[in-house]
Amino acid sequence: MHHDEEAAYDFAALFDESVKRASFEPPRDYRFEPELTGPPPRPIPDAVVEGLWSRRQRLTRQALAVSAVISFVLYSFPAVRDLGVYFLPIAYLDWLAYGLAGLAVVSWVRQSLGHTPIRYIRDGETSIGRVRALVKQPTVVHNSTPGEFQFAATVDVIHPETGEHQLFDTTSSSFSADRKDRYDTSFRVGDYVTMVHLPGKVDKTLRLYGFLDLMPGVGLVRRGKPVTFVDVVLTALGITAVIGFFVWPLVAVYRFLPIVVSMEALTVPPVWTAVIAGAILIGGGFLSYLVWHYRREQRRLESNLEAFATGRAVESSAAFFAQTGVWNRAFQALLVVGIPFIGGLIGFTAVITANAMLDESMPEHTPVEVLGVFEETSKFVFREYYVEYRFADDPAAKVHSFHTHPADVVRFMSESPASAVVRAGFFDLPWIERLEPESPDPSP
């Protein structure tokens, strides 16, 4: 009973506090930010270059430039250009690099010409608002997993032209989900804040000044060590490595898959060990991260009552396993099963890659009958070049496929004899290194 009374008292106190916040009586000593005082056009303070907006613009240009350089470097490798034969976007890495570099230049020119939020400092007109609600909410959600967040505020304002009260909904710039704990606001629910608009365009340009991210420590505030150019480079290299990590298994399956993939072959100790290790390390590791994230989010949501009492932003749940509904639950169940399965597949591709790359056995030339050569394009992006063939002792219904380069495909003719260069494999998993058409008989 004591706990119920205490809880009732707490909620009553919160209700009283919310009533106090409901009034709109700006204090007489309210002062607009120093950079917004004086008649326009106002000078732009030097501190703007350290504001979140300016820093974000610099980091964006740096990311574009670094990505352009990485694209140029990757395109310079013949092995990467060969991948472009199978995955068309890679074939245009050089054009992608030109485009990224061009976007970086356009961003710099646009900022240099002044078509930026900084003009609110130079030309803006000010008014006063009061924060009524403040929420930190996800904005980009993919497969029930939030990727970005932002603050959403409801502000009570007096329209600068009509003098009428109105509620104005506004949002901050977005920030990544993994960094959302580093962001806060310099104001709380109930605080009076500065509103700013451009002359003659009140309805189209009215903004909460703090959400323009122009001055350090005003509005959206980021705690912790700021992102540097080194961080941008490491992030770009990391993304490139992750893409390569997931692209390589596709290449391995095409080039190094054993001739016969049977249950007997899968019971070879290196194979099942790698499959289990991949399922545990990759699949289990990712699922453990999701569970940890869910529990952390649950603990965070328990503090929402305290956040409401102090006027801080109330945060909505964004944990993957916290999403409800039939579709979300079905997708969660599929992911619990699918992620370890994908991890096992990656482990399998690691084994067959090692089986081929470490193979020092002597090649054997085995006669085969070429049944046809094929080129297929899927989704206008993925291309396959392969030869269908049959070993001499295969039954008539048995057909093998060998994925190869388009330059090799043209060497074969349908229904022509050829030989397969077979190697034993490091883990005793025979695989085909290449197919060779039989040379025509030189005798008349």
Short mmCIF file of C-alpha atoms in Angstrom, two decimals, residues 13-318:
data_model
loop_
_atom_site.label_atom_id
_atom_site.label_comp_id
_atom_site.label_asym_id
_atom_site.label_seq_id
_atom_site.Cartn_x
_atom_site.Cartn_y
_atom_site.Cartn_z
CA ALA A 13 3.84 15.80 -8.56
CA LEU A 14 4.58 15.23 -12.22
CA PHE A 15 1.08 16.39 -13.13
CA ASP A 16 1.52 19.59 -11.10
CA GLU A 17 4.82 20.20 -12.83
CA SER A 18 3.22 19.71 -16.26
CA VAL A 19 0.51 22.26 -15.35
CA LYS A 20 3.20 24.79 -14.48
CA ARG A 21 4.80 24.20 -17.84
CA ALA A 22 1.52 24.84 -19.65
CA SER A 23 1.54 28.61 -19.20
CA PHE A 24 3.11 30.93 -21.74
CA GLU A 25 4.66 33.92 -19.99
CA PRO A 26 8.16 34.60 -21.36
CA PRO A 27 10.43 36.06 -18.68
CA ARG A 28 11.14 39.75 -19.03
CA ASP A 29 14.87 39.13 -18.81
CA TYR A 30 14.88 36.60 -21.67
CA ARG A 31 17.80 37.30 -23.97
CA PHE A 32 18.24 36.06 -27.49
CA GLU A 33 21.56 34.46 -28.39
CA PRO A 34 24.32 37.10 -28.87
CA GLU A 35 24.83 36.24 -32.54
CA LEU A 36 21.13 37.05 -33.20
CA THR A 37 21.15 40.50 -31.63
CA GLY A 38 21.46 43.64 -33.70
CA PRO A 39 19.93 44.55 -37.05
CA PRO A 40 20.59 42.34 -40.09
CA PRO A 41 22.81 41.68 -41.87
CA ARG A 42 24.71 40.46 -38.82
CA PRO A 43 28.32 39.26 -38.80
CA ILE A 44 28.88 35.50 -38.69
CA PRO A 45 30.76 34.53 -35.52
CA ASP A 46 33.92 32.47 -35.85
CA ALA A 47 32.46 29.81 -33.52
CA VAL A 48 30.07 28.72 -36.30
CA VAL A 49 32.85 26.62 -37.83
CA GLU A 50 32.78 24.43 -34.70
CA GLY A 51 29.00 24.03 -34.71
CA LEU A 52 27.49 20.65 -35.47
CA TRP A 53 26.20 21.79 -38.87
CA SER A 54 29.58 23.02 -40.11
CA ARG A 55 31.37 19.98 -38.73
CA ARG A 56 28.85 17.68 -40.39
CA GLN A 57 29.35 19.42 -43.74
CA ARG A 58 33.12 19.06 -43.49
CA LEU A 59 32.88 15.40 -42.53
CA THR A 60 30.48 14.74 -45.40
CA ARG A 61 32.89 16.28 -47.91
CA GLN A 62 35.76 14.33 -46.39
CA ALA A 63 33.77 11.10 -46.57
CA LEU A 64 32.93 11.75 -50.23
CA ALA A 65 36.56 12.52 -51.06
CA VAL A 66 37.90 9.48 -49.20
CA SER A 67 35.30 7.23 -50.85
CA ALA A 68 36.33 8.61 -54.25
CA VAL A 69 39.99 7.82 -53.55
CA ILE A 70 39.17 4.29 -52.35
CA SER A 71 37.07 3.70 -55.47
CA PHE A 72 39.94 4.85 -57.71
CA VAL A 73 42.44 2.64 -55.85
CA LEU A 74 40.20 -0.42 -56.00
CA TYR A 75 39.54 0.10 -59.69
CA SER A 76 43.29 0.10 -60.33
CA PHE A 77 43.51 -3.60 -59.33
CA PRO A 78 42.87 -6.01 -62.25
CA ALA A 79 41.27 -8.55 -59.89
CA VAL A 80 38.67 -5.96 -58.83
CA ARG A 81 37.96 -5.00 -62.44
CA ASP A 82 37.43 -8.69 -63.21
CA LEU A 83 34.73 -8.77 -60.52
CA GLY A 84 32.98 -6.07 -62.51
CA VAL A 85 32.32 -8.68 -65.18
CA TYR A 86 30.03 -10.46 -62.73
CA PHE A 87 28.76 -7.53 -60.64
CA LEU A 88 28.15 -4.58 -62.96
CA PRO A 89 28.43 -1.72 -60.40
CA ILE A 90 32.08 -2.66 -59.83
CA ALA A 91 32.73 -2.13 -63.53
CA TYR A 92 31.82 1.53 -63.03
CA LEU A 93 33.93 2.20 -59.93
CA ASP A 94 35.89 4.83 -61.84
CA TRP A 95 32.70 6.70 -62.73
CA LEU A 96 31.50 6.32 -59.15
CA ALA A 97 34.75 7.93 -58.01
CA TYR A 98 34.23 10.88 -60.37
CA GLY A 99 30.67 11.29 -59.08
CA LEU A 100 31.70 11.23 -55.41
CA ALA A 101 34.45 13.77 -56.03
CA GLY A 102 31.97 15.96 -57.90
CA LEU A 103 29.48 15.85 -55.02
CA ALA A 104 32.24 16.94 -52.64
CA VAL A 105 33.00 19.94 -54.86
CA VAL A 106 29.30 20.84 -55.20
CA SER A 107 28.91 20.74 -51.40
CA TRP A 108 31.87 23.07 -50.95
CA VAL A 109 30.62 25.51 -53.63
CA ARG A 110 27.12 25.53 -52.16
CA GLN A 111 28.41 26.39 -48.70
CA SER A 112 30.77 29.03 -50.10
CA LEU A 113 27.86 30.77 -51.88
CA GLY A 114 25.95 31.07 -48.61
CA HIS A 115 22.89 28.93 -49.40
CA THR A 116 23.03 27.42 -45.94
CA PRO A 117 21.29 27.70 -42.53
CA ILE A 118 23.96 30.25 -41.59
CA ARG A 119 21.82 32.89 -43.31
CA TYR A 120 19.42 32.61 -40.35
CA ILE A 121 22.12 34.26 -38.24
CA ARG A 122 22.83 36.92 -40.84
CA ASP A 123 19.27 37.79 -41.88
CA GLY A 124 16.89 36.02 -39.50
CA GLU A 125 14.17 37.60 -37.35
CA THR A 126 13.60 36.23 -33.86
CA SER A 127 10.65 35.33 -31.65
CA ILE A 128 10.09 33.30 -28.49
CA GLY A 129 8.62 29.82 -28.09
CA ARG A 130 8.17 27.36 -25.25
CA VAL A 131 8.94 23.64 -25.47
CA ARG A 132 5.85 21.53 -24.71
CA ALA A 133 7.13 18.04 -25.60
CA LEU A 134 10.49 16.49 -26.39
CA VAL A 135 11.09 12.98 -27.71
CA LYS A 136 14.11 11.10 -29.03
CA GLN A 137 12.71 8.88 -31.75
CA PRO A 138 13.93 6.59 -34.56
CA THR A 139 13.54 7.99 -38.06
CA VAL A 140 14.98 5.26 -40.29
CA VAL A 141 13.93 1.68 -39.48
CA HIS A 142 14.93 -1.24 -41.68
CA ASN A 143 13.64 -4.72 -40.90
CA SER A 144 12.57 -3.59 -37.43
CA THR A 145 16.06 -2.27 -36.68
CA PRO A 146 16.47 1.52 -36.28
CA GLY A 147 19.35 3.06 -38.18
CA GLU A 148 18.94 6.76 -37.33
CA PHE A 149 17.42 8.89 -34.59
CA GLN A 150 16.41 12.50 -34.11
CA PHE A 151 14.81 14.74 -31.49
CA ALA A 152 11.23 15.82 -32.10
CA ALA A 153 9.95 18.87 -30.23
CA THR A 154 6.55 20.50 -29.97
CA VAL A 155 6.94 24.22 -29.37
CA ASP A 156 4.26 26.71 -28.32
CA VAL A 157 4.82 29.90 -30.32
CA ILE A 158 3.10 33.19 -30.99
CA HIS A 159 2.94 33.70 -34.73
CA PRO A 160 5.20 36.67 -35.55
CA GLU A 161 2.65 38.11 -38.01
CA THR A 162 -0.81 37.13 -36.72
CA GLY A 163 -0.04 37.12 -32.99
CA GLU A 164 -1.96 33.86 -32.53
CA HIS A 165 -0.82 30.93 -30.38
CA GLN A 166 0.03 27.80 -32.30
CA LEU A 167 1.85 24.52 -31.69
CA PHE A 168 4.84 24.08 -33.95
CA ASP A 169 6.32 20.60 -34.51
CA THR A 170 9.97 20.50 -35.44
CA THR A 171 12.79 17.99 -35.55
CA SER A 172 16.53 18.03 -35.18
CA SER A 173 19.00 16.66 -37.68
CA SER A 174 19.41 12.89 -37.66
CA PHE A 175 22.21 10.94 -36.03
CA SER A 176 23.15 7.28 -36.22
CA ALA A 177 21.57 4.77 -33.84
CA ASP A 178 24.91 3.62 -32.46
CA ARG A 179 25.68 7.20 -31.37
CA LYS A 180 22.26 8.23 -30.09
CA ASP A 181 23.37 8.10 -26.44
CA ARG A 182 25.90 10.84 -27.14
CA TYR A 183 23.26 13.36 -28.19
CA ASP A 184 21.17 15.58 -25.93
CA THR A 185 19.51 18.99 -26.10
CA SER A 186 20.51 22.18 -24.33
CA PHE A 187 16.85 22.86 -23.45
CA ARG A 188 14.19 20.93 -21.55
CA VAL A 189 10.40 20.71 -21.64
CA GLY A 190 9.05 23.97 -20.25
CA ASP A 191 12.07 26.04 -21.31
CA TYR A 192 11.64 29.18 -23.39
CA VAL A 193 13.61 28.97 -26.62
CA THR A 194 14.50 31.15 -29.57
CA MET A 195 12.56 30.81 -32.80
CA VAL A 196 13.94 32.30 -35.99
CA HIS A 197 12.59 32.92 -39.50
CA LEU A 198 13.66 34.70 -42.67
CA PRO A 199 12.03 38.04 -43.53
CA GLY A 200 8.70 37.74 -45.34
CA LYS A 201 8.70 33.93 -45.17
CA VAL A 202 7.41 33.12 -41.70
CA ASP A 203 5.29 30.08 -42.52
CA LYS A 204 7.94 28.49 -44.76
CA THR A 205 11.09 29.28 -42.78
CA LEU A 206 10.10 29.32 -39.09
CA ARG A 207 12.64 27.19 -37.20
CA LEU A 208 13.67 26.33 -33.69
CA TYR A 209 17.04 28.01 -33.63
CA GLY A 210 18.62 25.28 -31.52
CA PHE A 211 17.83 22.66 -34.17
CA LEU A 212 19.80 24.52 -36.85
CA ASP A 213 23.03 23.20 -35.22
CA LEU A 214 24.87 26.43 -35.96
CA MET A 215 26.56 27.23 -32.65
CA PRO A 216 28.41 24.84 -30.33
CA GLY A 217 26.40 23.97 -27.22
CA VAL A 218 23.13 25.45 -28.52
CA GLY A 219 20.22 23.13 -29.26
CA LEU A 220 21.50 19.72 -30.31
CA VAL A 221 24.53 18.86 -28.20
CA ARG A 222 26.97 16.05 -28.84
CA ARG A 223 28.98 14.65 -25.94
CA GLY A 224 32.28 12.85 -26.20
CA LYS A 225 35.19 13.03 -28.59
CA PRO A 226 34.26 14.68 -31.90
CA VAL A 227 34.59 12.73 -35.13
CA THR A 228 37.89 13.42 -36.91
CA PHE A 229 39.25 12.91 -40.41
CA VAL A 230 41.03 9.77 -39.19
CA ASP A 231 37.68 8.38 -38.04
CA VAL A 232 36.24 9.07 -41.51
CA VAL A 233 39.10 7.20 -43.20
CA LEU A 234 38.88 4.23 -40.84
CA THR A 235 35.10 4.06 -41.26
CA ALA A 236 35.37 4.11 -45.06
CA LEU A 237 38.02 1.38 -45.00
CA GLY A 238 35.91 -0.64 -42.57
CA ILE A 239 32.83 -0.43 -44.80
CA THR A 240 34.93 -1.49 -47.78
CA ALA A 241 36.29 -4.45 -45.81
CA VAL A 242 32.79 -5.52 -44.72
CA ILE A 243 31.54 -5.38 -48.31
CA GLY A 244 34.51 -7.45 -49.41
CA PHE A 245 33.87 -9.90 -46.56
CA PHE A 246 30.38 -10.60 -47.88
CA VAL A 247 31.30 -10.50 -51.59
CA TRP A 248 34.11 -13.03 -51.33
CA PRO A 249 31.87 -16.00 -50.32
CA LEU A 250 29.97 -15.54 -53.60
CA VAL A 251 33.24 -15.64 -55.52
CA ALA A 252 34.37 -18.71 -53.55
CA VAL A 253 31.16 -20.60 -54.31
CA TYR A 254 31.54 -19.86 -58.01
CA ARG A 255 35.23 -20.69 -58.30
CA PHE A 256 36.16 -23.17 -55.57
CA LEU A 257 33.07 -25.26 -54.91
CA PRO A 258 34.02 -28.98 -54.75
CA ILE A 259 32.89 -31.14 -57.65
CA VAL A 260 30.55 -33.12 -55.42
CA VAL A 261 28.99 -31.50 -52.36
CA SER A 262 27.51 -34.44 -50.46
CA MET A 263 26.80 -35.24 -46.84
CA GLU A 264 29.98 -37.31 -46.84
CA ALA A 265 32.00 -34.29 -47.96
CA LEU A 266 30.35 -32.11 -45.32
CA THR A 267 31.41 -34.53 -42.58
CA VAL A 268 35.11 -33.88 -43.24
CA PRO A 269 36.36 -32.45 -39.90
CA PRO A 270 37.65 -29.13 -41.31
CA VAL A 271 34.29 -28.54 -43.02
CA TRP A 272 31.92 -29.14 -40.14
CA THR A 273 34.32 -27.43 -37.72
CA ALA A 274 34.32 -24.28 -39.87
CA VAL A 275 30.54 -24.43 -40.34
CA ILE A 276 29.91 -24.70 -36.60
CA ALA A 277 32.51 -22.02 -35.83
CA GLY A 278 30.90 -19.65 -38.34
CA ALA A 279 27.43 -20.28 -36.90
CA ILE A 280 28.64 -19.63 -33.34
CA LEU A 281 31.08 -16.77 -33.90
CA ILE A 282 29.26 -14.83 -36.61
CA GLY A 283 25.64 -15.83 -36.07
CA GLY A 284 25.78 -16.20 -32.30
CA GLY A 285 27.84 -13.05 -31.93
CA PHE A 286 25.33 -10.95 -33.84
CA LEU A 287 22.37 -12.41 -31.98
CA SER A 288 24.14 -11.77 -28.67
CA TYR A 289 24.58 -8.14 -29.69
CA LEU A 290 20.85 -7.85 -30.44
CA VAL A 291 19.95 -9.33 -27.04
CA TRP A 292 22.40 -7.03 -25.27
CA HIS A 293 21.01 -4.05 -27.16
CA TYR A 294 17.45 -5.04 -26.24
CA ARG A 295 18.27 -5.30 -22.53
CA ARG A 296 20.08 -1.97 -22.60
CA GLU A 297 17.11 -0.33 -24.28
CA GLN A 298 14.77 -1.80 -21.68
CA ARG A 299 16.87 -0.33 -18.88
CA ARG A 300 16.90 2.99 -20.67
CA LEU A 301 13.13 3.06 -21.03
CA GLU A 302 12.79 2.52 -17.29
CA SER A 303 14.38 5.95 -16.84
CA ASN A 304 11.75 7.69 -18.98
CA LEU A 305 9.76 8.66 -15.88
CA GLU A 306 12.78 10.48 -14.50
CA ALA A 307 13.39 12.07 -17.89
CA PHE A 308 9.81 13.36 -17.98
CA ALA A 309 10.15 14.76 -14.46
CA THR A 310 13.27 16.73 -15.40
CA GLY A 311 12.02 17.84 -18.81
CA ARG A 312 14.54 15.80 -20.79
CA ALA A 313 13.61 13.97 -23.97
CA VAL A 314 11.51 10.85 -23.53
CA GLU A 315 12.94 8.08 -25.67
CA SER A 316 10.80 5.62 -27.60
CA SER A 317 11.79 1.96 -27.76
CA ALA A 318 13.90 1.00 -30.76
#
